[in-house]
Structure formats: structure tokens, C-alpha cells
Short mmCIF file of C-alpha atoms and ligand atoms in Angstrom, two decimals:
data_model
loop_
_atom_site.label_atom_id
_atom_site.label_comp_id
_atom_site.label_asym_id
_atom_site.label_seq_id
_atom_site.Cartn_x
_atom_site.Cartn_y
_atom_site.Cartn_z
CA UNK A 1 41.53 18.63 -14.07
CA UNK A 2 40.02 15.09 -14.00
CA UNK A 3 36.76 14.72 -12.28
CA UNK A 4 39.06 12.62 -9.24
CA UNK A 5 41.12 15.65 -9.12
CA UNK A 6 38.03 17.83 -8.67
CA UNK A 7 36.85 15.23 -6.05
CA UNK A 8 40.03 15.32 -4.36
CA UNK A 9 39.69 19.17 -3.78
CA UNK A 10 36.23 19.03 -2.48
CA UNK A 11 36.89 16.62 0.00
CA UNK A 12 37.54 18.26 3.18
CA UNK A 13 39.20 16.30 6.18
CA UNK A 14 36.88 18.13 8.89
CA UNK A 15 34.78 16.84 11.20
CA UNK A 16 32.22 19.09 11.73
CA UNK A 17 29.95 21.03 9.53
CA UNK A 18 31.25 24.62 10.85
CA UNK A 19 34.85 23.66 10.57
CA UNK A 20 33.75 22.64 6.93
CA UNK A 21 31.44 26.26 6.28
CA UNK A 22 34.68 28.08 7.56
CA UNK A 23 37.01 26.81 5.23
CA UNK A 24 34.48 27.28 2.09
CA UNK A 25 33.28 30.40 2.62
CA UNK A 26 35.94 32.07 5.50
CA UNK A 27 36.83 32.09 9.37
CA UNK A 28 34.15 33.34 11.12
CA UNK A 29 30.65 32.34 8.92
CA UNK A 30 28.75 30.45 10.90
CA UNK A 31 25.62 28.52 9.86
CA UNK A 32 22.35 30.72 11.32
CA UNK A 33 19.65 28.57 10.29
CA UNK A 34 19.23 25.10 9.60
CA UNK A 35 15.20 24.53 7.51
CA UNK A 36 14.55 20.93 6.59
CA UNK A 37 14.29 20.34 3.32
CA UNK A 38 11.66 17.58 2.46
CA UNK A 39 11.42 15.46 -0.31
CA UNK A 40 14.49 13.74 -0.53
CA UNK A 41 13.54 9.55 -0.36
CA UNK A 42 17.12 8.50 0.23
CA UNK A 43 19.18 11.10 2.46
CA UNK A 44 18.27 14.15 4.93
CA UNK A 45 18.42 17.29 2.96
CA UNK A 46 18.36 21.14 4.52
CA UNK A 47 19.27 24.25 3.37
CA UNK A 48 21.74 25.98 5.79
CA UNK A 49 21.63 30.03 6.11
CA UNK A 50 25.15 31.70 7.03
CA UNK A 51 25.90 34.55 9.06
CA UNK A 52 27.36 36.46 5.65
CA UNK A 53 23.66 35.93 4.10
CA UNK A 54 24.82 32.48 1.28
CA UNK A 55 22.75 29.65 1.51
CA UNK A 56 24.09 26.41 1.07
CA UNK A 57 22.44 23.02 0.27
CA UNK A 58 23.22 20.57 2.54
CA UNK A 59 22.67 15.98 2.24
CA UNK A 60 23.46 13.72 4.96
CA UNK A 61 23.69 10.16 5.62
CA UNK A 62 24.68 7.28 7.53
CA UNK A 63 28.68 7.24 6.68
CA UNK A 64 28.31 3.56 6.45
CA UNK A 65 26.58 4.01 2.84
CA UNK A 66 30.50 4.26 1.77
CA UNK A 67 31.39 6.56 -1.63
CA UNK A 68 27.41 7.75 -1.79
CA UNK A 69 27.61 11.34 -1.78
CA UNK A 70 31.09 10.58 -3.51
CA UNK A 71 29.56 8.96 -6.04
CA UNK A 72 26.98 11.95 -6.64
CA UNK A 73 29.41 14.60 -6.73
CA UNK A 74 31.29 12.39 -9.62
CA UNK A 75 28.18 12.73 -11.69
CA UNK A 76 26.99 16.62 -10.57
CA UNK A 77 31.13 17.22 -11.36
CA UNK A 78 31.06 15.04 -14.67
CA UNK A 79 27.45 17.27 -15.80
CA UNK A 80 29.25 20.42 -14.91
CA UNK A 81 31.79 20.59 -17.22
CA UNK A 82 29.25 19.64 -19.94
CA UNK A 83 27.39 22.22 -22.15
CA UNK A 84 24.61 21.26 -21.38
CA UNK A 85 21.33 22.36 -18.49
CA UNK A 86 22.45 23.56 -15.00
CA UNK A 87 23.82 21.27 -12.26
CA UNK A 88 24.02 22.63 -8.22
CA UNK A 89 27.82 23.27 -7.88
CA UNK A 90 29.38 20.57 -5.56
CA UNK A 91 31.57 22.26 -2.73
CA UNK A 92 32.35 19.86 0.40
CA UNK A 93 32.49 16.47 1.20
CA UNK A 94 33.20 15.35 4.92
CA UNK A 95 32.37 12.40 7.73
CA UNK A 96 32.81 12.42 11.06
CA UNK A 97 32.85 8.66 11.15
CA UNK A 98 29.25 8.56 11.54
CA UNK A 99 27.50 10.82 9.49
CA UNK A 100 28.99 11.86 5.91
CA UNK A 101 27.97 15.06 4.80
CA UNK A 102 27.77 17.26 1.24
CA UNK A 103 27.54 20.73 0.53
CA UNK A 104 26.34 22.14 -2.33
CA UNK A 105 25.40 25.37 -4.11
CA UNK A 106 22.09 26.17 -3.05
CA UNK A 107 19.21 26.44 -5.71
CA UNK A 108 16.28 29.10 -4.69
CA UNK A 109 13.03 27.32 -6.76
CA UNK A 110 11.57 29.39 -9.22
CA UNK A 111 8.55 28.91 -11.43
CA UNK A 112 8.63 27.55 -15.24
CA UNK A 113 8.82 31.21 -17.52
CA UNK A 114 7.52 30.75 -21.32
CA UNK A 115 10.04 28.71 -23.12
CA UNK A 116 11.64 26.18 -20.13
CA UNK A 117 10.86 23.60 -21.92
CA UNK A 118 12.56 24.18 -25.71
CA UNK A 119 15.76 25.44 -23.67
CA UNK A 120 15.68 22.38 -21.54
CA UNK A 121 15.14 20.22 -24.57
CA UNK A 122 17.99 22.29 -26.68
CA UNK A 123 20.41 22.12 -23.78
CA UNK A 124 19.66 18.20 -23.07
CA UNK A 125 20.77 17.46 -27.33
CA UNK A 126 23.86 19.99 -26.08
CA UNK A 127 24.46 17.73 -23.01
CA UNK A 128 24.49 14.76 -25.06
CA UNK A 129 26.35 15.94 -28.44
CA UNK A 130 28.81 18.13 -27.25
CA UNK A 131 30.52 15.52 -24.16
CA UNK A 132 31.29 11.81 -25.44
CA UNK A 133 33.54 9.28 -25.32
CA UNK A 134 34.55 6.55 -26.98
CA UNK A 135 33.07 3.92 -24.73
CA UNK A 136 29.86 3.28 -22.87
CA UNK A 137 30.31 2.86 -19.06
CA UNK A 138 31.82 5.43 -16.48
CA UNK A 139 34.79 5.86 -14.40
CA UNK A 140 33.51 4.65 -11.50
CA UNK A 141 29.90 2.10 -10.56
CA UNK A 142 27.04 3.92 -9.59
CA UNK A 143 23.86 3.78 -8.19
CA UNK A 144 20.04 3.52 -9.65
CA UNK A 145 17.82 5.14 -7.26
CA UNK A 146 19.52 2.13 -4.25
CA UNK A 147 20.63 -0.27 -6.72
CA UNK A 148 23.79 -0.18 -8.12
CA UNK A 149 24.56 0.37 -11.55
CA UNK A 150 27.52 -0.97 -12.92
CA UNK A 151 29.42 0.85 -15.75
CA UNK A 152 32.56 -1.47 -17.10
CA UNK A 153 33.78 0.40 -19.40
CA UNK A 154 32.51 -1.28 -22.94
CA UNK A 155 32.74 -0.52 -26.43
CA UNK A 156 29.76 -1.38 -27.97
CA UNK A 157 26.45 0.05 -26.73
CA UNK A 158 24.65 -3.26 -27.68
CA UNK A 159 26.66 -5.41 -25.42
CA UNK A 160 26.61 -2.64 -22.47
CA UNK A 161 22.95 -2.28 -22.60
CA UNK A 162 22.40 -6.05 -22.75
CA UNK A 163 24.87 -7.18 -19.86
CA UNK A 164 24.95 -4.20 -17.62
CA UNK A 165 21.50 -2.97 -17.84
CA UNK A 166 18.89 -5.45 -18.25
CA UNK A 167 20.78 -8.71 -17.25
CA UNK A 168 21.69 -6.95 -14.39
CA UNK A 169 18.71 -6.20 -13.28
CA UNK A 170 16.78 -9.16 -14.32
CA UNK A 171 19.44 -11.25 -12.37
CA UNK A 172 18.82 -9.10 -9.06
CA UNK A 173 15.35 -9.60 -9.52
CA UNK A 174 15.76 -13.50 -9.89
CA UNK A 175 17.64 -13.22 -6.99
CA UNK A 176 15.06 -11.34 -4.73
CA UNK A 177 12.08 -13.41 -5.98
CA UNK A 178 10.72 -11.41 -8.74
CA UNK A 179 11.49 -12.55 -11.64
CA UNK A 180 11.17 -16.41 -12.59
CA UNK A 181 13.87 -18.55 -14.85
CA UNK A 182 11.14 -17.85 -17.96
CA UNK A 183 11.78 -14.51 -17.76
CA UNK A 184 15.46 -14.70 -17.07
CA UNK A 185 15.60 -16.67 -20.45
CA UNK A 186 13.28 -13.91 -22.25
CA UNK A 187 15.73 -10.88 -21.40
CA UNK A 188 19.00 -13.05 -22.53
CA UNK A 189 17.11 -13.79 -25.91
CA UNK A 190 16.64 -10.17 -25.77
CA UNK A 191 20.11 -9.16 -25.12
CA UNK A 192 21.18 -11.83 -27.95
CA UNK A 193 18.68 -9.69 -29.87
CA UNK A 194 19.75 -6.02 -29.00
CA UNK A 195 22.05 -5.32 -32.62
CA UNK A 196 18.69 -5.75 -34.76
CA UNK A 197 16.78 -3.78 -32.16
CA UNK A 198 18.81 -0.89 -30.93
CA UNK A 199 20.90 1.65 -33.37
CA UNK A 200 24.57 1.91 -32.77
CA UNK A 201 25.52 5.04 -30.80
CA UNK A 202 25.96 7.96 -33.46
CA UNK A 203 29.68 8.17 -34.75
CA UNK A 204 30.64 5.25 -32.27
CA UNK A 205 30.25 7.78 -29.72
CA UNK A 206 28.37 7.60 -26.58
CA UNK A 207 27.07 10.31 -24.83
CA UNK A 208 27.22 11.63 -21.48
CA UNK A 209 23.98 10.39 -20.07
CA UNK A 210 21.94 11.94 -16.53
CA UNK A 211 20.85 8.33 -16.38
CA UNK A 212 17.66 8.67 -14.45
CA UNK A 213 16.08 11.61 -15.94
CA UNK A 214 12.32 11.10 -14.70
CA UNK A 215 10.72 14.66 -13.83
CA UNK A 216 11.63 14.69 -9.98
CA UNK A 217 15.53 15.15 -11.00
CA UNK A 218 15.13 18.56 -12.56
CA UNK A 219 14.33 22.13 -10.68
CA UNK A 220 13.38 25.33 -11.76
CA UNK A 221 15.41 27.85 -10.49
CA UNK A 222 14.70 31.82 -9.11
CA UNK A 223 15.79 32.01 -13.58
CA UNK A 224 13.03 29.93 -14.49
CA UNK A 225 15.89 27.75 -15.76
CA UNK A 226 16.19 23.81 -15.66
CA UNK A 227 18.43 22.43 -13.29
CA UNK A 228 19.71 18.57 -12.87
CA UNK A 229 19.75 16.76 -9.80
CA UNK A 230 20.71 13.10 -8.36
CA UNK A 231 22.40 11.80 -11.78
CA UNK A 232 23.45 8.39 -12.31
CA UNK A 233 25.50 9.35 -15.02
CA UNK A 234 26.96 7.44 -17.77
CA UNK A 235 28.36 7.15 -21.39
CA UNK A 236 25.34 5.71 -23.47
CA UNK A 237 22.96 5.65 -26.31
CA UNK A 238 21.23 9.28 -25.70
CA UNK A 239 17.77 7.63 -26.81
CA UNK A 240 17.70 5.89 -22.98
CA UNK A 241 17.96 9.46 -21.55
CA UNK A 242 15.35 10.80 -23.61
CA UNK A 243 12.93 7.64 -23.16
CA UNK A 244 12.86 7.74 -19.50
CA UNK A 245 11.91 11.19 -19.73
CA UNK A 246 8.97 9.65 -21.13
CA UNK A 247 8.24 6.66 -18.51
CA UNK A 248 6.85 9.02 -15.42
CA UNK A 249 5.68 12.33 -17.23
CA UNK A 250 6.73 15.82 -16.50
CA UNK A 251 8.13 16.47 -20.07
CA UNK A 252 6.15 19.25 -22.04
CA UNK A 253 6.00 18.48 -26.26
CA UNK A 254 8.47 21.78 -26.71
CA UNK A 255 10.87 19.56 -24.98
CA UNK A 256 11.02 17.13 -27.32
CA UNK A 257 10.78 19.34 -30.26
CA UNK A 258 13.56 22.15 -29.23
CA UNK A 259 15.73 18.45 -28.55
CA UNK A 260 15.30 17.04 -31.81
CA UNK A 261 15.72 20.65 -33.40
CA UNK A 262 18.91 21.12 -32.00
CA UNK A 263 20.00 17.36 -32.63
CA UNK A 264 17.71 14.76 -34.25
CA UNK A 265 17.01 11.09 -33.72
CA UNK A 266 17.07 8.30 -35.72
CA UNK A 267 13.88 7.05 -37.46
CA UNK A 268 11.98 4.73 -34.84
CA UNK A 269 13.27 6.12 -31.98
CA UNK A 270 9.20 5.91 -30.70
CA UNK A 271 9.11 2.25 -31.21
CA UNK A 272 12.39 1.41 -29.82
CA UNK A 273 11.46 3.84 -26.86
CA UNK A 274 9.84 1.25 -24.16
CA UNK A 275 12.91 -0.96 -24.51
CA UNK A 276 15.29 1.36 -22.77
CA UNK A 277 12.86 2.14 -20.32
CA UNK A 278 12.46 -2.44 -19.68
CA UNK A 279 15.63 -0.99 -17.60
CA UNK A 280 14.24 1.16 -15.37
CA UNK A 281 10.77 -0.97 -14.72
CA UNK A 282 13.03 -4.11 -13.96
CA UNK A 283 14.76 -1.18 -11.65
CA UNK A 284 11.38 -0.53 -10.04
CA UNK A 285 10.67 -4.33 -9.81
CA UNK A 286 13.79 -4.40 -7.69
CA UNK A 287 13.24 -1.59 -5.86
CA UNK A 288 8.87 -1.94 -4.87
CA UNK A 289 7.84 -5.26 -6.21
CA UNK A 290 6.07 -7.21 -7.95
CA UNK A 291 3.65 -4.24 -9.22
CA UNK A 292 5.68 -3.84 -12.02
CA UNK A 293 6.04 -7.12 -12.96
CA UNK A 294 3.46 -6.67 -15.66
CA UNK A 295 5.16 -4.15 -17.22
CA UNK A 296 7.98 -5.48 -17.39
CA UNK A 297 6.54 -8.68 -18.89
CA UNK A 298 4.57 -6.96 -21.48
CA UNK A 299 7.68 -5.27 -22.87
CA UNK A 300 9.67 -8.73 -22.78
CA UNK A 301 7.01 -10.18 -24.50
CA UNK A 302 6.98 -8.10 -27.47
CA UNK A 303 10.35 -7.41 -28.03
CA UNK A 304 11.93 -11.13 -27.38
P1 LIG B 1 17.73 12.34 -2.37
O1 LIG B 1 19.13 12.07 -2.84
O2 LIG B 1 17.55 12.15 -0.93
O3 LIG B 1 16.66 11.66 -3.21
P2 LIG B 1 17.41 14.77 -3.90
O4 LIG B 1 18.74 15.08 -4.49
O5 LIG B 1 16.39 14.20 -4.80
O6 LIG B 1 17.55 13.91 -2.57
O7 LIG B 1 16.87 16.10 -3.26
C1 LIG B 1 15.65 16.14 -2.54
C2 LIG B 1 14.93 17.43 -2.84
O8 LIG B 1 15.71 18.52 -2.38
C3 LIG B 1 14.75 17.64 -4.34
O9 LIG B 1 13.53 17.13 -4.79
C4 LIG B 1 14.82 19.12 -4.47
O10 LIG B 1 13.54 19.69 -4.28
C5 LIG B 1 15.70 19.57 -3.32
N1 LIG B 1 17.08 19.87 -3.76
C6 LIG B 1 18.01 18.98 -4.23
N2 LIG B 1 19.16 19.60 -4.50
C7 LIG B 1 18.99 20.89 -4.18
C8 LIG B 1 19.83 22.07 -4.23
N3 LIG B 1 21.08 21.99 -4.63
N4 LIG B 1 19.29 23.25 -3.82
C9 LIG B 1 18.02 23.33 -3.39
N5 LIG B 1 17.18 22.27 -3.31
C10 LIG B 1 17.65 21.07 -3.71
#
């Protein structure tokens, strides 16, 4: 089954959130609790308690952010057929024309046992070695924390990174009043530059990519196991996953070892790291201003 097909059958046409719990989990269960579950910058978040004694996870949101929780599900669905760490199992998607709603398997928190970190790191190199394709990009645009993130599907990893990740950005930045024409200029000599900076992807194969793997996207669960959350998935060079991993912390040195045990980088990944991450600090520039500005400069500056 395609990951539209799987879509398709999680997409309920209710209207309300019991008519939705009694067609998942049978007539009669009715939610008994609703707790609030904090933390969440972008949607409201609880964890329902049924009558039978399941939990679910529950997001809402405005249904006027169209294809949002669609567009999560397409990545949690995309990670779940993967072999690689744990993703919350997507269930139901429903609006009422105001309010869209998802459902998902429920994860009870746990704390970090004595090797999280290599079997995060080994099932990460799984993640990305075992599910490829043979183009960077995605089936459908995305979103970047609010921005979107567009994925045309392209064949070379050089091109994709240069037009659809930094240019992007940098051009949404221009646009907002961040970024000047100088830097504008600096990122498409960078782009130009991208095939003597950047390795090819391995095999001409990209890899299935969480896309914004800083350490508030994983849980622990009750197994002391990683689990992914809020991908922004795509077909890439697996280096960008790994660097960002690297940008905010939260990464223990087991999980880079147990990653490059089970599948090892190229020579220089280390040097090439910050350049992936220019992405994700023009992001931030987009996103909370000009406080990253420096950054990004800095990183222009030395690889342009
Ligand atoms: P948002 O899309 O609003 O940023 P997140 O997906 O980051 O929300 O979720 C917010 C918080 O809710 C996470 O930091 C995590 O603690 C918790 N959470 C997310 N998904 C689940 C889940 N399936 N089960 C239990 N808790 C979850």
C-alpha cells in the first residue's frame, strides 16, 4: 500500500472526536479523560483516556492550516514502514470544518536505560540505508517547523540542496527583511559551489531523511527506546540528518559511534557538517529573526 493509500484509510469522515474513538477502537468506548499535554509550540496536544483503559494521543488545530496534520501523518506513515527507530502509529484524521483533529498511538515516556543512545544511533544508519530512492525530494511539500519545505522531486542532491534548501530560504528571508541582496548573492555562489563541497549521495541513492532531527523530536518510551516525532521527511544526503542532530545538542557520543558502526561516513563529514545545518539557521532566521543572522553569515562567509 502506498503511503496515500494508507492516508486514505486513516482519514475518517466524522465529525466529532467520539464518533471518530468509536469507529477505531469499537461502539461504545468513550473518551474518560481528556489531560493537556504541554509542550507542543504549533498545535494543542492531549492524551485522551478511554472507557476500555487505551490511551490515545490526540493534536488539534485550526482546520484552516489545510493538509497539516495530513502532511504529518505522510511522514510518521513514510518512517513507519522504514527499519529504522520507532514512530507513534497514526490512526485518525478528521475536521469538523473548524477544528481538524489526529489521533495517534499514545507513547507513555520512559527514562533513557544504558545503551539508548548506540541503538538510536544503529537504528538512525538503518533508517537511512535500508529505505531510498532514486531521487531527492518527497511525494508531497512539507513543512519546516511553519515554513514550508518544498521537495520537487530532483535527481541530484547538489542541485536539491542548493535550490530547495538554502535558496529557498535565503529568498524568504530577503523577502521578510532579513537577509540583504549581499547575502542573497553569497548563498547562489554557494549553491554554484555545492558539487566541490558536498559528496554525492552514496550509490546515487538518497535516503529517507526525519528532516528536522534536533533533540525535541525524539521520546523515550515506558522501553527506554527512541521514538521519532514531528518529521519533515525527505529523500536526501543522510549527512543533513545527522548534522542537525548536532546544531541544538541532545545527542550522546555512543550515538554517533553505534551510527557510523553500523554505516560509516565519508571522510570530512565534520567539516562539511555546518553547511547542512546554513539550512536550518536561515530556517531560524525566518522563523525568530535577526538573532541568527550571524550565524548564518559566518557559515556563508567561509564556505562561499
Ligand atoms: P507540535 O506539533 O505542536 O510541535 P509535537 O509533535 O512536538 O507537537 O508534540 C508536543 C509534545 O507532545 C512532544 O514534545 C511530546 O512530549 C509529546 N508527544 C508528541 N507525540 C506524542 C505521542 N504520540 N504520545 C505521547 N506524547 C507525545
Amino acid at each position: 500500500m502506498s503511503t496515500g493509500d494508507r492516508l486514505e484509510a486513516i482519514t475518517f469522515d466524522v465529525r466529532s472526536l467520539d464518533r471518530a474513538v468509536a469507529l477505531l477502537k469499537g461502539e461504545g468506548t468513550t473518551v474518560r479523560a481528556r489531560r493537556h499535554a504541554g509542550g507542543g509550540s504549533i498545535n494543542d496536544a492531549a492524551v485522551l483516556e478511554l472507557a476500555d483503559g487505551s490511551t490515545l494521543f490526540l493534536k488539534q488545530n485550526s482546520a484552516s492550516h489545510t493538509g497539516l496534520f495530513e502532511e504529518e501523518a505522510r511522514g510518521l506513515l513514510a518512517l513507519a514502514e522504514a527499519e529504522g527507530p520507532r514512530v507513534p502509529r497514526v490512526l485518525a484524521l478528521f475536521s469538523d470544518g473548524h477544528t481538524q483533529t489526529f489521533l495517534m498511538e499514545y507513547i507513555a515516556s520512559g527514562r533513557k536505560g544504558s545503551g539508548f543512545f548506540s541503538r538510536f544511533g544503529r537504528d538512525l544508519a538503518r533508517l537511512h540505508r535500508t529505505n531510498r530512492n532514486d531521487r531527492c525530494g518527497f511525494e508531497r511539500d512539507n513543512h519546516i517547523g511553519s515554513t514550508p519545505q518544498r521537495n520537487r522531486w530532483t535527481r541530484d542532491w547538489h542541485a536539491f540542496f542548493g535550490e530547495h534548501r538554502l535558496l529557498f530560504q535565503v529568498e524568504l528571508a530577503q523577502q521578510r527583511g532579513h537577509a540583504d541582496t549581499t547575502m542573497v548573492r553569497r548563498t547562489e555562489t554557494l549553491a554554484r559551489k555545492l558539487p566541490d563541497l558536498l559528496p554525492h549521495v552514496e550509490d546515487g541513492r538518497p535516503s529517507l531523511l526525519h528532516g528536522d532531527l534536533w533533540g525535541g523530536n525524539y521520546m523515550v518510551d515506558s522501553e527506554g527506546q527512541s521514538v521519532l516525532i514531528d518529521p519533515a521527511v525527505y529523500y536526501g544526503h543522510r549527512e543533513a540528518d545527522l548534522a542537525m542532530t548536532e546544531l541544538f545538542g541532545g545527542f550522546s557520543p555512543e550515538f554517533y559511534r553505534a551510527y557510523r558502526e553500523e554505516w560509516p561516513l565519508e571522510p570530512g563529514y565534520e567539516k562539511r557538517r555546518d553547511l547542512y545545518n546554513l539550512y536550518h539557521l536561515l530556517n531560524h532566521l525566518n522563523l525568530f529573526g535577526r538573532g541568527y543572522l550571524g550565524s548564518c553569515q559566518a557559515i556563508l562567509k567561509r564556505f562561499s
